[in-house]
């Protein structure tokens, strides 16, 4: 813990960490709440899958584009407009019953207006701490991120079970507005000036590490969304309701495992094989969950599998930061963040269909299949993943043509 204590000596680090966590927290809630809200409103999970799919399309378009806009217009204007617009759209779905196709269109707009908090904060981090502490900061961020992807659904299940899915959407929108305002008003957001990339849009994808991180992040987060939906379905009441708190306990244990793993493992120097090994830990826990849907069995094996979750996220951040120039990091993390946001919506959509066909076990099978693909991608691309032992993970220096006057 002394390693992480050193981070507190850097002004503004924990405010940025906490505020961005609160601003991003709704995206750990939204997929499961939308899944339940649409299923209850229209009678089947397949309709919910359609809405989540359109949201993911919007996110796929907006992620790198909004990140690039921050380099042109500044962080604060882009973050402010997207936070307000996205929240209004969530209020609309929560409070107004509309035809399914109109709701799908609104979900597309929600995706398009997703605030680019992830690329913003991960671009700021290298400017907040010395390079020697950047690995620890990414690790702490990854551990905290589990409060979004794993603990978020716990909050979603509690709110929807006690107060209904409409209230769940309103709570998510409230987190987005309050957390977004806290993050946007952070002094660090005003101090860090993003450099305008000298290359065209999408050129950052010429870095193999960006493509690898985006694809791996997509399948990794999609697997979480699928198993979260499966856990909720496993403990649904006989009337199809979603009031059981057993699912919340299981998901909380999953989050706890990730937090422990992030603090104990995530800061360690990364080898080329580290990402693959951490994914395999999560895959083992997911496969074990197919044995039984007993609450304590699921909680135990998912806790153990969760030990690899935050360390894997930390590895992805380190891979991108160490291989992409600062002027391109916002767009690079935009692509990675898009992969994760599209992944959570896609995983929920696939799990919804699987639940209709095969029940909770179907969603867990989907999660395991997505993790298996994720591991295969990590193994097949291992030669492009840097070995960071003894190396700085700061962005490479900017280079360009220098004109030397002739005397």
Coordinates of N, CA, C and O in Angstrom, one line a residue, residues 199-336:
X199 N -1.6 13.7 -37.8 CA -2.1 12.6 -38.8 C -3.6 12.6 -38.9 O -4.3 13.1 -38.0
X200 N -4.1 12.0 -39.9 CA -5.5 11.9 -40.2 C -6.2 11.0 -39.2 O -5.6 10.2 -38.5
X201 N -7.6 11.2 -39.2 CA -8.4 10.4 -38.3 C -8.2 8.9 -38.6 O -8.3 8.5 -39.7
X202 N -8.0 8.1 -37.5 CA -7.9 6.7 -37.7 C -6.4 6.2 -37.9 O -6.2 5.0 -37.9
X203 N -5.5 7.2 -38.2 CA -4.1 6.8 -38.4 C -3.5 6.1 -37.2 O -2.6 5.3 -37.4
X204 N -4.0 6.4 -36.0 CA -3.5 5.8 -34.8 C -3.7 4.3 -34.8 O -3.0 3.5 -34.1
X205 N -4.6 3.8 -35.6 CA -4.9 2.3 -35.7 C -3.7 1.6 -36.5 O -3.7 0.4 -36.6
X206 N -2.8 2.4 -37.0 CA -1.6 1.8 -37.6 C -0.7 1.2 -36.5 O 0.2 0.4 -36.8
X207 N -0.9 1.6 -35.3 CA -0.2 1.0 -34.2 C -0.9 -0.3 -33.8 O -2.0 -0.4 -33.4
X208 N -0.1 -1.4 -34.0 CA -0.8 -2.7 -33.7 C -1.3 -2.8 -32.2 O -2.3 -3.4 -32.0
X209 N -0.6 -2.1 -31.3 CA -1.0 -2.2 -29.9 C -2.3 -1.6 -29.7 O -3.1 -2.0 -28.8
X210 N -2.7 -0.5 -30.5 CA -4.0 0.1 -30.3 C -5.1 -0.9 -30.8 O -6.2 -1.0 -30.1
X211 N -4.9 -1.5 -31.9 CA -5.8 -2.5 -32.4 C -6.0 -3.7 -31.5 O -7.1 -4.1 -31.2
X212 N -4.9 -4.2 -31.0 CA -4.9 -5.3 -30.1 C -5.7 -4.9 -28.8 O -6.6 -5.7 -28.3
X213 N -5.4 -3.8 -28.2 CA -6.0 -3.3 -27.0 C -7.5 -3.1 -27.2 O -8.3 -3.4 -26.3
X214 N -7.9 -2.6 -28.4 CA -9.3 -2.4 -28.6 C -10.1 -3.7 -28.8 O -11.2 -3.8 -28.2
X215 N -9.5 -4.6 -29.5 CA -10.2 -5.9 -29.8 C -10.2 -6.7 -28.5 O -11.3 -7.3 -28.1
X216 N -9.1 -6.8 -27.7 CA -9.1 -7.5 -26.5 C -10.1 -6.9 -25.5 O -10.9 -7.6 -24.8
X217 N -10.1 -5.5 -25.4 CA -11.0 -4.9 -24.5 C -12.5 -5.2 -24.8 O -13.3 -5.3 -23.9
X218 N -12.8 -5.2 -26.1 CA -14.2 -5.5 -26.6 C -14.6 -6.8 -26.0 O -15.7 -7.0 -25.4
X219 N -13.8 -7.9 -26.3 CA -14.3 -9.2 -25.9 C -14.2 -9.4 -24.4 O -15.1 -10.1 -23.8
X220 N -13.2 -8.7 -23.7 CA -13.1 -8.9 -22.3 C -14.3 -8.3 -21.6 O -14.9 -8.9 -20.7
X221 N -14.7 -7.1 -21.9 CA -15.8 -6.4 -21.2 C -17.1 -7.0 -21.7 O -18.1 -7.2 -20.9
X222 N -17.2 -7.5 -22.9 CA -18.5 -8.2 -23.4 C -18.7 -9.4 -22.5 O -19.9 -9.7 -22.2
X223 N -17.6 -10.1 -22.2 CA -17.8 -11.3 -21.3 C -18.4 -11.0 -20.0 O -19.2 -11.7 -19.4
X224 N -18.0 -9.8 -19.4 CA -18.5 -9.4 -18.1 C -20.0 -9.1 -18.2 O -20.8 -9.5 -17.3
X225 N -20.4 -8.3 -19.3 CA -21.8 -8.0 -19.4 C -22.6 -9.2 -19.6 O -23.8 -9.3 -19.0
X226 N -22.1 -10.2 -20.3 CA -22.9 -11.5 -20.5 C -23.1 -12.2 -19.2 O -24.2 -12.7 -18.8
X227 N -22.0 -12.4 -18.4 CA -22.1 -13.1 -17.2 C -22.9 -12.4 -16.1 O -23.7 -13.0 -15.3
X228 N -22.9 -11.0 -16.1 CA -23.7 -10.3 -15.2 C -25.2 -10.5 -15.5 O -26.0 -10.7 -14.6
X229 N -25.6 -10.5 -16.8 CA -26.9 -10.8 -17.2 C -27.3 -12.2 -16.8 O -28.4 -12.5 -16.3
X230 N -26.4 -13.1 -17.0 CA -26.6 -14.5 -16.6 C -26.9 -14.7 -15.1 O -27.8 -15.4 -14.7
X231 N -26.1 -14.0 -14.3 CA -26.2 -14.0 -12.8 C -27.6 -13.5 -12.4 O -28.3 -14.0 -11.6
X232 N -28.0 -12.4 -13.0 CA -29.3 -11.8 -12.7 C -30.4 -12.7 -13.1 O -31.3 -13.0 -12.3
X233 N -30.3 -13.4 -14.3 CA -31.3 -14.3 -14.7 C -31.3 -15.5 -13.8 O -32.4 -16.1 -13.6
X234 N -30.2 -16.0 -13.3 CA -30.1 -17.2 -12.5 C -30.9 -17.0 -11.2 O -31.5 -18.0 -10.6
X235 N -31.0 -15.8 -10.7 CA -31.7 -15.6 -9.4 C -33.0 -14.8 -9.6 O -33.5 -14.2 -8.6
X236 N -33.5 -14.7 -10.8 CA -34.8 -14.1 -11.0 C -35.9 -14.9 -10.4 O -35.9 -16.1 -10.2
X237 N -36.9 -14.2 -9.9 CA -38.0 -14.8 -9.2 C -38.9 -15.6 -10.2 O -38.7 -15.5 -11.4
X238 N -39.8 -16.5 -9.7 CA -40.6 -17.3 -10.5 C -41.5 -16.5 -11.4 O -42.0 -17.1 -12.4
X239 N -41.8 -15.3 -11.1 CA -42.7 -14.5 -11.9 C -41.9 -13.7 -13.0 O -42.5 -12.9 -13.7
X240 N -40.6 -14.0 -13.0 CA -39.8 -13.3 -14.0 C -39.2 -12.0 -13.5 O -38.5 -11.3 -14.2
X241 N -39.5 -11.6 -12.2 CA -39.0 -10.4 -11.7 C -37.5 -10.5 -11.4 O -36.9 -11.5 -11.5
X242 N -36.9 -9.4 -11.0 CA -35.5 -9.3 -10.8 C -35.1 -8.8 -9.5 O -34.2 -8.0 -9.3
X243 N -35.9 -9.2 -8.5 CA -35.8 -8.6 -7.1 C -34.8 -9.3 -6.2 O -34.5 -8.8 -5.2
X244 N -34.3 -10.5 -6.6 CA -33.4 -11.2 -5.7 C -32.0 -10.5 -5.6 O -31.4 -10.1 -6.5
X245 N -31.6 -10.3 -4.3 CA -30.4 -9.7 -4.0 C -29.2 -10.7 -4.0 O -28.1 -10.3 -3.8
X246 N -29.5 -12.0 -4.2 CA -28.5 -13.0 -4.4 C -27.5 -12.6 -5.5 O -26.3 -12.8 -5.4
X247 N -28.1 -12.1 -6.6 CA -27.3 -11.7 -7.7 C -26.4 -10.6 -7.4 O -25.2 -10.6 -7.8
X248 N -26.8 -9.7 -6.5 CA -26.0 -8.6 -6.1 C -24.8 -9.1 -5.3 O -23.7 -8.5 -5.4
X249 N -25.1 -10.1 -4.4 CA -24.0 -10.6 -3.6 C -22.9 -11.3 -4.5 O -21.7 -11.1 -4.3
X250 N -23.4 -12.0 -5.5 CA -22.4 -12.7 -6.4 C -21.6 -11.7 -7.1 O -20.3 -11.8 -7.2
X251 N -22.2 -10.7 -7.7 CA -21.5 -9.7 -8.5 C -20.6 -8.8 -7.6 O -19.5 -8.4 -8.0
X252 N -21.0 -8.6 -6.3 CA -20.1 -7.9 -5.4 C -18.8 -8.7 -5.1 O -17.7 -8.1 -5.0
X253 N -19.0 -10.0 -5.0 CA -17.8 -10.9 -4.8 C -16.9 -10.8 -6.0 O -15.6 -10.9 -5.9
X254 N -17.5 -10.8 -7.2 CA -16.7 -10.7 -8.4 C -15.9 -9.4 -8.4 O -14.7 -9.4 -8.7
X255 N -16.6 -8.3 -8.0 CA -15.9 -7.0 -7.9 C -14.8 -7.1 -6.9 O -13.7 -6.5 -7.1
X256 N -15.0 -7.7 -5.8 CA -14.0 -7.8 -4.7 C -12.8 -8.5 -5.2 O -11.7 -8.1 -4.9
X257 N -12.9 -9.6 -5.9 CA -11.8 -10.3 -6.4 C -11.0 -9.4 -7.4 O -9.7 -9.4 -7.3
X258 N -11.6 -8.6 -8.2 CA -10.9 -7.7 -9.1 C -10.2 -6.6 -8.3 O -9.0 -6.3 -8.7
X259 N -10.8 -6.1 -7.3 CA -10.1 -5.1 -6.5 C -8.9 -5.6 -5.9 O -7.8 -5.0 -5.9
X260 N -9.0 -6.8 -5.3 CA -7.8 -7.4 -4.6 C -6.7 -7.7 -5.7 O -5.6 -7.4 -5.5
X261 N -7.1 -8.2 -6.8 CA -6.1 -8.5 -7.9 C -5.5 -7.2 -8.4 O -4.3 -7.2 -8.6
X262 N -6.2 -6.2 -8.5 CA -5.7 -4.9 -9.0 C -4.6 -4.4 -8.1 O -3.6 -3.9 -8.5
X263 N -4.9 -4.4 -6.8 CA -4.0 -3.8 -5.8 C -2.8 -4.7 -5.6 O -1.7 -4.2 -5.3
X264 N -2.9 -6.0 -5.7 CA -1.8 -6.9 -5.4 C -0.9 -7.2 -6.7 O 0.3 -7.5 -6.6
X265 N -1.6 -7.2 -7.9 CA -0.9 -7.7 -9.1 C -0.7 -6.6 -10.1 O 0.3 -6.5 -10.8
X266 N -1.7 -5.7 -10.2 CA -1.7 -4.8 -11.4 C -0.5 -3.9 -11.5 O -0.2 -3.5 -12.7
X267 N 0.2 -3.5 -10.4 CA 1.3 -2.6 -10.5 C 2.6 -3.3 -10.9 O 3.6 -2.6 -11.2
X268 N 2.6 -4.6 -11.0 CA 3.8 -5.3 -11.3 C 4.3 -5.1 -12.7 O 3.4 -4.8 -13.6
X269 N 5.6 -5.1 -12.9 CA 6.1 -4.9 -14.3 C 5.5 -5.9 -15.2 O 5.4 -7.1 -14.9
X270 N 5.2 -5.4 -16.4 CA 4.4 -6.3 -17.4 C 5.4 -6.9 -18.3 O 6.2 -6.3 -19.0
X271 N 5.2 -8.2 -18.5 CA 5.8 -9.0 -19.6 C 4.9 -9.1 -20.8 O 3.7 -8.7 -20.7
X272 N 5.5 -9.5 -21.9 CA 4.6 -9.7 -23.1 C 3.5 -10.7 -22.9 O 2.4 -10.6 -23.5
X273 N 3.7 -11.6 -22.0 CA 2.7 -12.7 -21.7 C 1.7 -12.3 -20.6 O 0.8 -13.1 -20.4
X274 N 1.9 -11.2 -19.9 CA 1.1 -10.9 -18.8 C -0.4 -10.7 -19.1 O -1.2 -11.2 -18.4
X275 N -0.7 -10.1 -20.2 CA -2.1 -9.8 -20.6 C -2.8 -11.2 -20.8 O -3.9 -11.4 -20.3
X276 N -2.2 -12.1 -21.5 CA -2.8 -13.4 -21.8 C -3.0 -14.2 -20.4 O -4.1 -14.7 -20.2
X277 N -2.0 -14.2 -19.6 CA -2.1 -14.9 -18.3 C -3.2 -14.4 -17.5 O -4.0 -15.2 -16.8
X278 N -3.4 -13.1 -17.4 CA -4.5 -12.5 -16.6 C -5.9 -12.8 -17.2 O -6.8 -13.0 -16.4
X279 N -6.0 -12.8 -18.5 CA -7.2 -13.2 -19.1 C -7.6 -14.7 -18.8 O -8.7 -15.0 -18.6
X280 N -6.6 -15.5 -18.8 CA -6.8 -17.0 -18.5 C -7.3 -17.2 -17.1 O -8.1 -18.1 -16.9
X281 N -6.9 -16.3 -16.2 CA -7.4 -16.5 -14.8 C -8.9 -16.2 -14.8 O -9.7 -16.9 -14.2
X282 N -9.3 -15.1 -15.5 CA -10.7 -14.8 -15.6 C -11.5 -15.9 -16.3 O -12.6 -16.3 -15.9
X283 N -10.9 -16.5 -17.3 CA -11.6 -17.5 -18.1 C -11.8 -18.8 -17.2 O -12.9 -19.4 -17.2
X284 N -10.8 -19.1 -16.4 CA -10.9 -20.3 -15.5 C -12.1 -20.1 -14.5 O -12.9 -21.0 -14.3
X285 N -12.2 -18.9 -14.0 CA -13.4 -18.7 -13.0 C -14.7 -18.7 -13.7 O -15.7 -19.2 -13.2
X286 N -14.8 -18.2 -15.0 CA -16.0 -18.2 -15.7 C -16.4 -19.7 -16.1 O -17.6 -20.0 -16.0
X287 N -15.5 -20.5 -16.5 CA -15.8 -21.9 -16.9 C -16.2 -22.6 -15.6 O -17.2 -23.4 -15.7
X288 N -15.6 -22.3 -14.5 CA -16.0 -23.0 -13.2 C -17.4 -22.7 -12.8 O -18.1 -23.5 -12.2
X289 N -17.9 -21.5 -13.2 CA -19.3 -21.1 -12.8 C -20.3 -21.9 -13.6 O -21.5 -21.9 -13.2
X290 N -19.9 -22.6 -14.6 CA -20.9 -23.5 -15.3 C -21.3 -24.7 -14.5 O -22.3 -25.4 -14.8
X291 N -20.5 -25.0 -13.5 CA -20.7 -26.2 -12.7 C -22.0 -26.2 -11.9 O -22.7 -27.1 -11.8
X292 N -22.2 -25.0 -11.3 CA -23.4 -24.9 -10.5 C -23.8 -23.4 -10.4 O -23.0 -22.5 -10.5
X293 N -25.1 -23.2 -10.3 CA -25.7 -21.8 -10.1 C -25.9 -21.5 -8.6 O -26.6 -20.5 -8.3
X294 N -25.4 -22.3 -7.7 CA -25.5 -22.0 -6.3 C -24.8 -20.7 -6.0 O -23.7 -20.4 -6.5
X295 N -25.4 -19.9 -5.2 CA -24.9 -18.5 -4.9 C -23.5 -18.5 -4.4 O -22.6 -17.8 -4.9
X296 N -23.2 -19.4 -3.5 CA -21.8 -19.4 -2.9 C -20.8 -20.0 -3.8 O -19.6 -19.5 -3.8
X297 N -21.2 -20.9 -4.6 CA -20.2 -21.5 -5.6 C -19.9 -20.4 -6.6 O -18.7 -20.1 -6.9
X298 N -20.9 -19.8 -7.1 CA -20.7 -18.7 -8.1 C -19.9 -17.6 -7.5 O -18.9 -17.1 -8.2
X299 N -20.2 -17.1 -6.3 CA -19.5 -16.1 -5.7 C -18.0 -16.4 -5.5 O -17.1 -15.6 -5.7
X300 N -17.7 -17.7 -5.1 CA -16.3 -18.1 -4.9 C -15.5 -18.1 -6.2 O -14.4 -17.6 -6.2
X301 N -16.0 -18.8 -7.2 CA -15.3 -19.0 -8.4 C -15.1 -17.7 -9.2 O -14.1 -17.4 -9.8
X302 N -16.1 -16.8 -9.1 CA -16.0 -15.5 -9.7 C -15.1 -14.6 -9.0 O -14.4 -13.7 -9.6
X303 N -15.0 -14.7 -7.6 CA -14.0 -13.9 -6.9 C -12.6 -14.3 -7.3 O -11.8 -13.5 -7.6
X304 N -12.4 -15.6 -7.5 CA -11.0 -16.1 -7.9 C -10.8 -15.7 -9.3 O -9.6 -15.2 -9.6
X305 N -11.7 -15.8 -10.2 CA -11.5 -15.3 -11.6 C -11.3 -13.8 -11.6 O -10.6 -13.4 -12.5
X306 N -12.0 -13.1 -10.8 CA -11.9 -11.7 -10.8 C -10.5 -11.2 -10.4 O -10.2 -10.0 -10.7
X307 N -9.7 -12.0 -9.8 CA -8.3 -11.6 -9.5 C -7.5 -11.2 -10.7 O -6.5 -10.4 -10.6
X308 N -7.9 -11.7 -11.9 CA -7.2 -11.3 -13.1 C -7.8 -10.1 -13.9 O -7.2 -9.6 -14.8
X309 N -8.9 -9.6 -13.4 CA -9.7 -8.6 -14.2 C -9.0 -7.3 -14.2 O -8.6 -6.7 -15.2
X310 N -8.8 -6.6 -13.0 CA -8.2 -5.3 -13.0 C -6.8 -5.3 -13.5 O -6.4 -4.4 -14.2
X311 N -6.0 -6.4 -13.2 CA -4.6 -6.4 -13.8 C -4.6 -6.5 -15.3 O -3.7 -5.9 -15.9
X312 N -5.6 -7.1 -15.9 CA -5.7 -7.1 -17.3 C -6.0 -5.7 -17.9 O -5.4 -5.3 -18.9
X313 N -6.9 -5.0 -17.2 CA -7.2 -3.6 -17.6 C -6.0 -2.7 -17.5 O -5.7 -1.9 -18.3
X314 N -5.2 -2.9 -16.4 CA -4.0 -2.1 -16.2 C -3.0 -2.4 -17.3 O -2.3 -1.5 -17.8
X315 N -2.9 -3.7 -17.7 CA -2.0 -4.1 -18.8 C -2.4 -3.4 -20.1 O -1.5 -2.9 -20.8
X316 N -3.6 -3.3 -20.4 CA -4.1 -2.7 -21.6 C -3.7 -1.2 -21.6 O -3.2 -0.7 -22.6
X317 N -3.9 -0.5 -20.5 CA -3.6 0.9 -20.4 C -2.1 1.1 -20.6 O -1.6 2.1 -21.3
X318 N -1.3 0.3 -20.0 CA 0.2 0.4 -20.1 C 0.6 0.1 -21.5 O 1.6 0.8 -22.0
X319 N 0.0 -0.8 -22.2 CA 0.4 -1.1 -23.6 C 0.2 0.1 -24.5 O 1.1 0.5 -25.3
X320 N -0.9 0.7 -24.3 CA -1.2 1.9 -25.2 C -0.4 3.1 -24.8 O 0.2 3.7 -25.7
X321 N -0.2 3.4 -23.5 CA 0.5 4.6 -23.1 C 2.0 4.5 -23.5 O 2.6 5.5 -23.8
X322 N 2.5 3.3 -23.5 CA 4.0 3.1 -23.8 C 4.3 3.1 -25.3 O 5.5 3.1 -25.6
X323 N 3.3 3.0 -26.1 CA 3.6 2.9 -27.5 C 3.0 4.0 -28.4 O 3.2 4.0 -29.6
X324 N 2.2 4.9 -27.9 CA 1.5 5.9 -28.7 C 1.9 7.3 -28.2 O 2.0 7.6 -27.0
X325 N 2.2 8.2 -29.1 CA 2.6 9.5 -28.8 C 1.5 10.3 -28.1 O 0.3 10.0 -28.3
X326 N 1.9 11.3 -27.3 CA 0.9 12.0 -26.5 C -0.2 12.7 -27.4 O -1.3 12.7 -27.0
X327 N 0.2 13.2 -28.5 CA -0.8 13.8 -29.4 C -1.8 12.9 -29.9 O -2.9 13.3 -30.4
X328 N -1.6 11.6 -29.8 CA -2.5 10.6 -30.3 C -3.1 9.7 -29.3 O -3.9 8.9 -29.6
X329 N -2.7 10.0 -28.0 CA -3.2 9.1 -26.9 C -4.7 9.3 -26.7 O -5.4 8.3 -26.4
X330 N -5.3 10.5 -26.9 CA -6.7 10.7 -26.7 C -7.5 9.8 -27.7 O -8.5 9.1 -27.3
X331 N -7.1 9.9 -28.9 CA -7.8 9.1 -29.9 C -7.6 7.6 -29.7 O -8.5 6.8 -29.9
X332 N -6.3 7.2 -29.3 CA -6.0 5.8 -29.1 C -6.9 5.3 -28.0 O -7.5 4.2 -28.1
X333 N -7.0 6.0 -26.9 CA -7.8 5.5 -25.8 C -9.3 5.7 -26.1 O -10.1 5.0 -25.5
X334 N -9.6 6.6 -27.1 CA -11.0 6.6 -27.6 C -11.4 5.3 -28.2 O -12.5 4.8 -28.0
X335 N -10.5 4.8 -29.1 CA -10.8 3.5 -29.7 C -10.9 2.4 -28.7 O -11.8 1.5 -28.8
X336 N -10.0 2.4 -27.7 CA -10.0 1.4 -26.7 C -11.3 1.5 -25.8 O -11.9 0.5 -25.6

